Amino acid sequence: MGRKFFGTDGIRGRTNQGKMNAELAMRVGQAAGAHFRRGDHRHRVVIGKDTRLSGYMIESALVAGFTSTGMDVIMTGPLPTPAIALITREMRADLGVMISASHNPYEDNGIKLFGPDGFKLSDEDEMAIEALMEQPPQLADAEHIGRARRIEDARGRYIHAVKRSIGSDIRFDGLRIVVDCAHGAAYQVAPSAIWELGAEVIPLGVSPNGTNINDEVGSTALEAVKAKVVEEGAHIGIALDGDADRLIVIDEKGKAVDGDQMMALIATRMSETRRLTGGGVVATVMSNLGLERYLRGLGLGLERTKVGDRYVLQRMREGGFNLGGEQSGHMILLDHATTGDGTVAALRVLASLVREGKPASELLHLFDPVPQLLKNVRYDGGAPLEAETVKRAIAEAESELGDGGRLVIRPSGTEPVIRVMAEGDDAAQVEQIVDRVCDAVRDAA
């Protein structure tokens, strides 16, 4: 059975247009509340959000839904997604909810759900909630309606937890760090955590007004943070996205460092200290071949999954890995978080900067990326990847690349687009191959 509401990362859409509205949020609360009412204890749910204007509406509707089914609600206000996962587990809650559309513009919003263990829900749980959303709600008797309260110490709990993710001997004294919070969920906690460890923090994107989240700031709009690092003579810059589960680093020269180089750095340190489990790292099909070759040189493996941090996390849990991530900046350190955490990853990078005493441009360049090219082909319908001409073009491209390169063809999960990515040691060859496959897909479409 296909999904009607949930996508690859919860429910997401344009607010008050289509599915993402107050009515849907209340139905989610009622359905999830019914699904997670298990046992005789007083049930509770933790709800957090980012800084979008629509967060007030979605939060109120979720509170109505959950309390109507007999669940007590604990609201934290704006906090990163990983903080909600953490607090859900710490408070022995039955469920956690994050209201966010991550790196999307403010007009969008979303609902992410976490189980009592702090991990995102399984496909089975999401399908069960979808089924309950299509049925009449299971309302509590009047005497058993839930209560709602807002807690004031949630920020402090999270700051304490992320600081514990690095050694107690580490201080950031003398470091000038630009911290770009995208006017999003981490606008208070990320600068505070880094400042408490001794750094001089140069804040950027820390003045949310409800409509400026991710607007020309943050991990998907890097020009402002790059310029700020150079202008201020900072040692490093940190760019988070709207819900702070993603990180991009900027070196002292104003150059962006992606998730592949960060995984290489963190894996190296964890391997040296014998804290890396699973024999390597989990990443997606989009991670650069250069990362795979670098890890192989350390005697470590790279396991690849489909694009999406939930698939990375699933493989990590199956294989006993404690480090994984995406080239786009999701970093999962399972020893400290149950989901991607940009602030935890940032502290790991900063700790290495202190230990190694090297400039960020050197510290975060552990391998030369193999030339990689990604192009998108938009199509109106049908199944162009099933066409024989496309299959033949893909087979020829794979044969031409051989063992020295990779070809990844995948349909987008959010729009009618086929993504064509190739990488290999010869940049000109890679470009020719991508263009040929794109032409075949375009002709078939």
CSV table of C-alpha atoms in Angstrom, one decimal:
chain,number,residue,atom,x,y,z
A,1,MET,CA,0.0,0.0,0.0
A,2,GLY,CA,1.4,3.4,-1.0
A,3,ARG,CA,1.9,6.3,1.5
A,4,LYS,CA,-0.6,9.1,1.5
A,5,PHE,CA,1.0,11.4,4.1
A,6,PHE,CA,4.4,10.3,5.1
A,7,GLY,CA,7.5,10.8,2.9
A,8,THR,CA,11.1,9.9,3.4
A,9,ASP,CA,11.4,12.2,6.4
A,10,GLY,CA,8.0,12.6,8.0
A,11,ILE,CA,5.2,14.7,6.6
A,12,ARG,CA,6.1,17.9,4.7
A,13,GLY,CA,4.4,20.4,2.5
A,14,ARG,CA,3.3,24.0,1.9
A,15,THR,CA,1.4,25.3,4.9
A,16,ASN,CA,-2.3,26.0,4.4
A,17,GLN,CA,-2.0,24.7,0.8
A,18,GLY,CA,-2.6,21.0,0.2
A,19,LYS,CA,-2.1,18.6,3.1
A,20,MET,CA,0.0,20.6,5.6
A,21,ASN,CA,-2.6,22.5,7.6
A,22,ALA,CA,-4.0,22.5,11.2
A,23,GLU,CA,-6.6,19.9,10.4
A,24,LEU,CA,-4.0,17.4,9.3
A,25,ALA,CA,-1.8,18.2,12.3
A,26,MET,CA,-4.6,17.5,14.7
A,27,ARG,CA,-5.3,14.2,12.9
A,28,VAL,CA,-1.7,13.2,13.2
A,29,GLY,CA,-1.8,14.0,16.9
A,30,GLN,CA,-4.9,11.9,17.4
A,31,ALA,CA,-3.7,9.0,15.3
A,32,ALA,CA,-0.1,9.0,16.8
A,33,GLY,CA,-1.6,9.4,20.3
A,34,ALA,CA,-3.8,6.4,19.8
A,35,HIS,CA,-1.0,4.3,18.3
A,36,PHE,CA,1.5,5.0,21.2
A,37,ARG,CA,-1.0,4.6,24.1
A,38,ARG,CA,0.5,1.4,25.4
A,39,GLY,CA,0.2,0.3,29.0
A,40,ASP,CA,-1.4,1.8,32.1
A,41,HIS,CA,1.0,4.7,32.7
A,42,ARG,CA,0.3,8.3,32.1
A,43,HIS,CA,1.3,8.9,28.5
A,44,ARG,CA,3.3,11.9,27.3
A,45,VAL,CA,4.6,13.4,24.1
A,46,VAL,CA,7.4,16.0,23.6
A,47,ILE,CA,6.8,18.6,21.0
A,48,GLY,CA,9.5,20.9,19.6
A,49,LYS,CA,9.7,23.2,16.6
A,50,ASP,CA,11.9,25.4,14.5
A,51,THR,CA,11.2,29.2,14.0
A,52,ARG,CA,8.7,29.2,11.2
A,53,LEU,CA,5.6,31.3,11.7
A,54,SER,CA,3.4,28.4,10.9
A,55,GLY,CA,4.9,26.5,13.8
A,56,TYR,CA,2.5,28.1,16.2
A,57,MET,CA,-0.5,26.8,14.2
A,58,ILE,CA,0.9,23.3,13.8
A,59,GLU,CA,2.0,23.1,17.4
A,60,SER,CA,-1.5,24.1,18.7
A,61,ALA,CA,-3.2,21.7,16.4
A,62,LEU,CA,-0.9,18.8,17.5
A,63,VAL,CA,-1.5,19.7,21.2
A,64,ALA,CA,-5.3,19.5,20.6
A,65,GLY,CA,-4.9,16.2,18.9
A,66,PHE,CA,-2.7,14.5,21.5
A,67,THR,CA,-4.6,15.8,24.5
A,68,SER,CA,-7.9,14.7,23.0
A,69,THR,CA,-6.6,11.1,23.0
A,70,GLY,CA,-5.5,11.3,26.6
A,71,MET,CA,-1.8,12.1,26.2
A,72,ASP,CA,0.0,14.8,28.2
A,73,VAL,CA,2.0,17.2,26.1
A,74,ILE,CA,5.4,18.8,26.9
A,75,MET,CA,6.4,21.7,24.7
A,76,THR,CA,10.0,22.9,24.4
A,77,GLY,CA,9.7,25.8,22.0
A,78,PRO,CA,12.4,26.2,19.3
A,79,LEU,CA,15.0,23.5,19.5
A,80,PRO,CA,17.0,21.4,17.0
A,81,THR,CA,15.6,18.1,15.8
A,82,PRO,CA,18.2,16.0,17.6
A,83,ALA,CA,17.4,17.8,20.8
A,84,ILE,CA,13.8,16.6,20.6
A,85,ALA,CA,15.0,13.1,20.0
A,86,LEU,CA,17.2,13.4,23.1
A,87,ILE,CA,14.6,14.9,25.4
A,88,THR,CA,12.0,12.4,24.3
A,89,ARG,CA,14.3,9.6,25.5
A,90,GLU,CA,15.5,11.4,28.6
A,91,MET,CA,11.9,12.2,29.8
A,92,ARG,CA,10.8,8.6,29.2
A,93,ALA,CA,8.1,10.0,26.8
A,94,ASP,CA,6.1,7.7,24.6
A,95,LEU,CA,6.6,9.9,21.5
A,96,GLY,CA,8.5,12.9,20.2
A,97,VAL,CA,7.5,15.4,17.5
A,98,MET,CA,9.5,17.9,15.7
A,99,ILE,CA,7.7,20.6,13.7
A,100,SER,CA,10.1,21.6,10.9
A,101,ALA,CA,10.6,21.6,7.1
A,102,SER,CA,14.4,21.5,7.6
A,103,HIS,CA,16.2,23.5,4.9
A,104,ASN,CA,13.0,24.4,3.0
A,105,PRO,CA,11.7,28.1,2.9
A,106,TYR,CA,9.4,29.4,5.6
A,107,GLU,CA,6.2,28.8,3.6
A,108,ASP,CA,6.7,25.0,4.1
A,109,ASN,CA,6.5,23.0,7.3
A,110,GLY,CA,6.6,19.4,8.4
A,111,ILE,CA,6.1,16.9,11.2
A,112,LYS,CA,8.8,14.4,12.2
A,113,LEU,CA,8.0,11.7,14.7
A,114,PHE,CA,10.3,9.9,17.1
A,115,GLY,CA,9.6,6.8,19.1
A,116,PRO,CA,10.3,6.4,22.9
A,117,ASP,CA,13.9,5.3,22.0
A,118,GLY,CA,14.6,8.6,20.3
A,119,PHE,CA,14.8,7.1,16.8
A,120,LYS,CA,12.6,8.1,13.9
A,121,LEU,CA,9.7,5.8,13.4
A,122,SER,CA,9.8,2.6,11.3
A,123,ASP,CA,7.9,2.3,8.1
A,124,GLU,CA,5.4,0.0,10.0
A,125,ASP,CA,4.7,2.6,12.6
A,126,GLU,CA,4.2,5.3,10.0
A,127,MET,CA,1.8,3.1,8.0
A,128,ALA,CA,-0.1,2.3,11.2
A,129,ILE,CA,-0.5,6.0,12.0
A,130,GLU,CA,-1.7,6.7,8.4
A,131,ALA,CA,-4.3,4.0,8.7
A,132,LEU,CA,-5.6,5.5,12.0
A,133,MET,CA,-5.7,8.9,10.4
A,134,GLU,CA,-8.3,7.6,8.0
A,135,GLN,CA,-10.5,6.4,10.8
A,136,PRO,CA,-12.6,8.2,13.4
A,137,PRO,CA,-10.4,9.4,16.3
A,138,GLN,CA,-10.1,7.4,19.5
A,139,LEU,CA,-11.1,10.2,21.9
A,140,ALA,CA,-10.5,10.0,25.6
A,141,ASP,CA,-13.3,10.3,28.2
A,142,ALA,CA,-13.6,13.8,29.6
A,143,GLU,CA,-11.8,12.9,32.8
A,144,HIS,CA,-8.9,11.5,30.9
A,145,ILE,CA,-8.1,14.3,28.5
A,146,GLY,CA,-4.5,15.2,28.6
A,147,ARG,CA,-2.7,18.3,29.9
A,148,ALA,CA,-0.2,20.5,28.2
A,149,ARG,CA,2.8,22.4,29.7
A,150,ARG,CA,5.9,24.2,28.5
A,151,ILE,CA,9.3,23.4,30.0
A,152,GLU,CA,11.9,26.1,30.4
A,153,ASP,CA,15.1,24.1,30.8
A,154,ALA,CA,15.1,22.2,27.5
A,155,ARG,CA,17.8,24.4,26.0
A,156,GLY,CA,20.1,23.8,28.9
A,157,ARG,CA,19.5,20.1,28.8
A,158,TYR,CA,20.6,20.0,25.1
A,159,ILE,CA,23.6,22.3,25.5
A,160,HIS,CA,24.9,20.1,28.4
A,161,ALA,CA,24.4,16.9,26.3
A,162,VAL,CA,26.3,18.2,23.2
A,163,LYS,CA,29.2,19.5,25.3
A,164,ARG,CA,29.6,16.0,26.7
A,165,SER,CA,30.1,14.7,23.2
A,166,ILE,CA,33.7,15.9,23.3
A,167,GLY,CA,36.5,15.3,25.9
A,168,SER,CA,36.2,17.2,29.1
A,169,ASP,CA,39.8,18.5,28.5
A,170,ILE,CA,38.9,20.3,25.3
A,171,ARG,CA,38.5,24.1,25.3
A,172,PHE,CA,38.1,26.4,22.4
A,173,ASP,CA,40.0,29.4,23.8
A,174,GLY,CA,41.5,31.6,21.2
A,175,LEU,CA,39.3,30.3,18.3
A,176,ARG,CA,37.2,32.8,16.4
A,177,ILE,CA,34.2,30.9,15.0
A,178,VAL,CA,31.4,32.2,12.8
A,179,VAL,CA,28.2,30.3,13.7
A,180,ASP,CA,25.4,30.5,11.2
A,181,CYS,CA,22.2,29.2,12.5
A,182,ALA,CA,20.0,30.0,9.4
A,183,HIS,CA,17.6,31.9,11.7
A,184,GLY,CA,16.4,28.5,12.6
A,185,ALA,CA,16.0,26.1,15.5
A,186,ALA,CA,19.6,26.3,16.8
A,187,TYR,CA,19.8,30.1,17.0
A,188,GLN,CA,20.2,30.0,20.8
A,189,VAL,CA,21.7,26.7,21.6
A,190,ALA,CA,24.6,26.3,19.0
A,191,PRO,CA,26.2,29.7,19.7
A,192,SER,CA,25.8,29.2,23.5
A,193,ALA,CA,27.4,25.7,23.5
A,194,ILE,CA,30.4,26.9,21.5
A,195,TRP,CA,30.8,30.1,23.6
A,196,GLU,CA,30.6,28.1,26.9
A,197,LEU,CA,33.6,26.1,25.6
A,198,GLY,CA,35.7,29.2,25.4
A,199,ALA,CA,35.4,30.3,21.8
A,200,GLU,CA,34.8,33.8,20.5
A,201,VAL,CA,31.5,33.4,18.6
A,202,ILE,CA,30.6,35.6,15.7
A,203,PRO,CA,26.9,34.9,15.3
A,204,LEU,CA,25.0,34.9,12.0
A,205,GLY,CA,21.4,33.9,11.2
A,206,VAL,CA,20.4,34.2,14.9
A,207,SER,CA,17.5,36.7,14.5
A,208,PRO,CA,14.4,34.7,13.5
A,209,ASN,CA,11.2,36.6,12.7
A,210,GLY,CA,9.1,33.7,11.5
A,211,THR,CA,9.7,34.2,7.8
A,212,ASN,CA,13.4,34.4,7.4
A,213,ILE,CA,14.5,30.9,8.2
A,214,ASN,CA,17.0,29.6,5.6
A,215,ASP,CA,16.7,33.0,3.8
A,216,GLU,CA,20.2,33.6,2.3
A,217,VAL,CA,21.8,32.0,5.4
A,218,GLY,CA,22.5,28.5,6.6
A,219,SER,CA,24.0,25.3,5.1
A,220,THR,CA,22.1,25.7,1.8
A,221,ALA,CA,23.0,29.4,1.3
A,222,LEU,CA,26.7,29.7,2.1
A,223,GLU,CA,27.7,33.0,0.6
A,224,ALA,CA,27.0,35.0,3.7
A,225,VAL,CA,28.9,32.7,6.1
A,226,LYS,CA,31.8,32.4,3.6
A,227,ALA,CA,32.1,36.2,3.4
A,228,LYS,CA,31.8,36.6,7.2
A,229,VAL,CA,34.6,34.1,7.9
A,230,VAL,CA,37.0,36.0,5.6
A,231,GLU,CA,35.8,39.5,6.7
A,232,GLU,CA,36.3,38.6,10.4
A,233,GLY,CA,39.5,36.7,10.0
A,234,ALA,CA,37.8,33.7,11.7
A,235,HIS,CA,39.5,30.4,12.1
A,236,ILE,CA,36.4,28.5,10.9
A,237,GLY,CA,32.7,28.9,10.1
A,238,ILE,CA,29.8,26.6,10.9
A,239,ALA,CA,26.6,26.6,8.9
A,240,LEU,CA,23.5,24.7,10.1
A,241,ASP,CA,20.2,24.3,8.4
A,242,GLY,CA,16.7,25.2,9.7
A,243,ASP,CA,16.4,22.3,12.2
A,244,ALA,CA,20.2,22.0,12.8
A,245,ASP,CA,20.5,18.3,11.8
A,246,ARG,CA,22.8,19.3,9.0
A,247,LEU,CA,26.3,20.9,9.0
A,248,ILE,CA,28.6,22.5,6.4
A,249,VAL,CA,31.9,23.8,7.5
A,250,ILE,CA,33.7,26.8,6.0
A,251,ASP,CA,37.5,26.9,6.3
A,252,GLU,CA,39.6,30.1,7.1
A,253,LYS,CA,39.9,30.8,3.4
A,254,GLY,CA,36.1,30.9,2.9
A,255,LYS,CA,35.9,27.6,1.2
A,256,ALA,CA,33.0,25.2,1.9
A,257,VAL,CA,33.8,21.7,3.3
A,258,ASP,CA,31.2,19.0,2.7
A,259,GLY,CA,30.1,16.0,4.7
A,260,ASP,CA,32.5,13.6,3.0
A,261,GLN,CA,35.6,15.5,4.3
A,262,MET,CA,34.0,15.7,7.7
A,263,MET,CA,33.3,12.0,7.8
A,264,ALA,CA,36.9,11.4,6.8
A,265,LEU,CA,38.2,13.5,9.6
A,266,ILE,CA,35.9,12.1,12.3
A,267,ALA,CA,36.5,8.5,11.1
A,268,THR,CA,40.2,9.0,11.3
A,269,ARG,CA,40.1,10.3,14.8
A,270,MET,CA,37.7,7.6,16.0
A,271,SER,CA,39.8,4.9,14.4
A,272,GLU,CA,43.0,6.1,16.0
A,273,THR,CA,41.3,6.0,19.4
A,274,ARG,CA,39.7,2.7,18.7
A,275,ARG,CA,36.2,4.1,19.1
A,276,LEU,CA,35.0,3.4,15.6
A,277,THR,CA,32.7,0.4,15.4
A,278,GLY,CA,31.4,-1.6,12.4
A,279,GLY,CA,34.7,-1.5,10.6
A,280,GLY,CA,34.1,1.7,8.7
A,281,VAL,CA,31.5,4.3,7.8
A,282,VAL,CA,28.0,4.3,6.3
A,283,ALA,CA,27.2,6.9,3.6
A,284,THR,CA,25.0,7.2,0.6
A,285,VAL,CA,25.5,6.5,-3.1
A,286,MET,CA,26.3,10.2,-3.5
A,287,SER,CA,29.4,10.2,-1.4
A,288,ASN,CA,32.6,10.8,-3.4
A,289,LEU,CA,34.7,7.9,-4.5
A,290,GLY,CA,37.7,9.8,-3.0
A,291,LEU,CA,36.2,9.2,0.5
A,292,GLU,CA,35.9,5.4,-0.2
A,293,ARG,CA,39.6,5.3,-1.4
A,294,TYR,CA,40.8,7.3,1.6
A,295,LEU,CA,39.0,5.0,4.1
A,296,ARG,CA,40.3,1.9,2.3
A,297,GLY,CA,43.8,3.3,2.9
A,298,LEU,CA,43.1,3.3,6.6
A,299,GLY,CA,41.8,-0.3,6.5
A,300,LEU,CA,38.2,0.9,6.8
A,301,GLY,CA,35.2,0.2,4.7
A,302,LEU,CA,32.5,2.5,3.2
A,303,GLU,CA,29.0,1.0,3.0
A,304,ARG,CA,26.5,2.9,0.8
A,305,THR,CA,22.8,3.3,1.1
A,306,LYS,CA,20.0,5.1,-0.8
A,307,VAL,CA,20.0,8.9,-0.4
A,308,GLY,CA,18.4,9.9,2.9
A,309,ASP,CA,19.7,9.9,6.5
A,310,ARG,CA,17.0,7.4,7.6
A,311,TYR,CA,18.6,4.8,5.3
A,312,VAL,CA,22.0,5.6,6.6
A,313,LEU,CA,20.8,5.2,10.2
A,314,GLN,CA,19.0,2.0,9.4
A,315,ARG,CA,22.2,0.4,8.0
A,316,MET,CA,24.2,1.8,10.9
A,317,ARG,CA,21.9,0.1,13.4
A,318,GLU,CA,21.9,-3.2,11.4
A,319,GLY,CA,25.6,-3.4,11.1
A,320,GLY,CA,26.8,-2.0,14.4
A,321,PHE,CA,28.3,1.2,12.9
A,322,ASN,CA,28.5,4.3,15.1
A,323,LEU,CA,29.5,6.8,12.4
A,324,GLY,CA,27.6,7.7,9.2
A,325,GLY,CA,26.4,10.6,7.2
A,326,GLU,CA,25.7,12.3,3.9
A,327,GLN,CA,27.7,14.4,1.6
A,328,SER,CA,25.1,17.1,2.1
A,329,GLY,CA,26.1,17.5,5.8
A,330,HIS,CA,24.0,15.1,7.8
A,331,MET,CA,26.4,13.6,10.4
A,332,ILE,CA,25.2,10.8,12.6
A,333,LEU,CA,27.3,9.9,15.7
A,334,LEU,CA,25.3,7.2,17.3
A,335,ASP,CA,27.3,7.3,20.5
A,336,HIS,CA,25.9,10.7,21.2
A,337,ALA,CA,22.7,11.1,19.1
A,338,THR,CA,19.9,9.1,17.6
A,339,THR,CA,19.7,11.2,14.5
A,340,GLY,CA,21.8,13.7,12.5
A,341,ASP,CA,23.1,16.4,14.8
A,342,GLY,CA,24.9,19.4,13.2
A,343,THR,CA,26.1,20.9,16.5
A,344,VAL,CA,27.6,17.6,17.8
A,345,ALA,CA,29.4,17.2,14.5
A,346,ALA,CA,30.6,20.8,14.7
A,347,LEU,CA,32.1,20.2,18.1
A,348,ARG,CA,33.9,17.2,16.9
A,349,VAL,CA,35.5,19.2,14.1
A,350,LEU,CA,36.4,22.0,16.4
A,351,ALA,CA,37.9,19.6,18.9
A,352,SER,CA,40.2,18.2,16.1
A,353,LEU,CA,41.1,21.8,15.2
A,354,VAL,CA,42.3,22.3,18.8
A,355,ARG,CA,44.1,19.0,19.1
A,356,GLU,CA,45.9,19.1,15.7
A,357,GLY,CA,46.8,22.8,15.7
A,358,LYS,CA,46.4,23.0,12.0
A,359,PRO,CA,44.4,25.5,9.9
A,360,ALA,CA,40.9,24.3,8.9
A,361,SER,CA,41.9,24.2,5.2
A,362,GLU,CA,44.6,21.6,6.0
A,363,LEU,CA,42.7,19.7,8.7
A,364,LEU,CA,39.6,19.2,6.5
A,365,HIS,CA,41.4,18.2,3.3
A,366,LEU,CA,42.2,14.6,3.9
A,367,PHE,CA,41.6,13.4,0.3
A,368,ASP,CA,41.2,14.9,-3.2
A,369,PRO,CA,37.7,14.4,-4.4
A,370,VAL,CA,37.3,12.4,-7.6
A,371,PRO,CA,35.7,14.6,-10.3
A,372,GLN,CA,32.0,14.2,-9.8
A,373,LEU,CA,29.2,15.7,-11.9
A,374,LEU,CA,25.4,15.7,-11.1
A,375,LYS,CA,22.8,16.8,-13.6
A,376,ASN,CA,19.0,16.7,-13.4
A,377,VAL,CA,16.5,15.8,-16.2
A,378,ARG,CA,12.9,17.0,-15.7
A,379,TYR,CA,10.2,14.8,-17.2
A,380,ASP,CA,6.4,15.1,-17.5
A,381,GLY,CA,5.4,11.5,-16.7
A,382,GLY,CA,6.0,7.9,-17.6
A,383,ALA,CA,9.0,5.8,-16.8
A,384,PRO,CA,12.0,7.0,-18.9
A,385,LEU,CA,14.4,4.7,-17.0
A,386,GLU,CA,12.5,1.7,-18.4
A,387,ALA,CA,13.2,2.7,-22.0
A,388,GLU,CA,15.6,0.3,-23.8
A,389,THR,CA,17.6,3.3,-25.2
A,390,VAL,CA,18.2,4.6,-21.6
A,391,LYS,CA,19.2,1.1,-20.3
A,392,ARG,CA,21.6,0.8,-23.2
A,393,ALA,CA,23.1,4.2,-22.5
A,394,ILE,CA,23.5,3.4,-18.8
A,395,ALA,CA,25.2,0.0,-19.6
A,396,GLU,CA,27.6,1.7,-22.1
A,397,ALA,CA,28.5,4.4,-19.5
A,398,GLU,CA,29.1,1.9,-16.8
A,399,SER,CA,31.4,-0.1,-19.1
A,400,GLU,CA,33.3,2.9,-20.1
A,401,LEU,CA,33.9,4.0,-16.4
A,402,GLY,CA,34.9,0.5,-15.4
A,403,ASP,CA,36.3,0.0,-11.9
A,404,GLY,CA,37.7,3.5,-11.9
A,405,GLY,CA,34.4,5.3,-11.6
A,406,ARG,CA,30.8,5.2,-10.6
A,407,LEU,CA,27.4,6.0,-12.3
A,408,VAL,CA,24.3,6.7,-10.1
A,409,ILE,CA,20.9,7.2,-11.7
A,410,ARG,CA,18.0,7.8,-9.5
A,411,PRO,CA,14.6,9.5,-9.6
A,412,SER,CA,14.0,12.3,-7.2
A,413,GLY,CA,11.7,11.4,-4.3
A,414,THR,CA,10.1,14.9,-4.2
A,415,GLU,CA,9.8,16.1,-7.8
A,416,PRO,CA,9.6,14.7,-11.4
A,417,VAL,CA,13.3,14.7,-12.0
A,418,ILE,CA,15.9,12.0,-12.9
A,419,ARG,CA,19.2,12.6,-11.2
A,420,VAL,CA,22.3,11.5,-13.2
A,421,MET,CA,25.6,11.4,-11.4
A,422,ALA,CA,29.0,10.1,-12.5
A,423,GLU,CA,32.4,10.3,-11.1
A,424,GLY,CA,35.9,9.1,-12.3
A,425,ASP,CA,39.5,10.3,-12.5
A,426,ASP,CA,39.0,11.9,-15.9
A,427,ALA,CA,36.8,15.0,-15.6
A,428,ALA,CA,36.2,15.3,-19.3
A,429,GLN,CA,35.1,11.7,-19.6
A,430,VAL,CA,32.7,12.1,-16.6
A,431,GLU,CA,31.1,15.2,-18.3
A,432,GLN,CA,30.7,13.4,-21.6
A,433,ILE,CA,29.1,10.3,-19.9
A,434,VAL,CA,26.6,12.4,-17.9
A,435,ASP,CA,25.6,14.4,-20.9
A,436,ARG,CA,25.0,11.2,-23.0
A,437,VAL,CA,22.9,9.6,-20.3
A,438,CYS,CA,20.9,12.8,-19.8
A,439,ASP,CA,20.3,13.1,-23.5
A,440,ALA,CA,19.0,9.5,-23.6
A,441,VAL,CA,16.7,10.1,-20.6
A,442,ARG,CA,15.5,13.4,-22.1
A,443,ASP,CA,14.7,11.7,-25.5
A,444,ALA,CA,12.9,8.8,-23.8
A,445,ALA,CA,10.8,11.2,-21.7
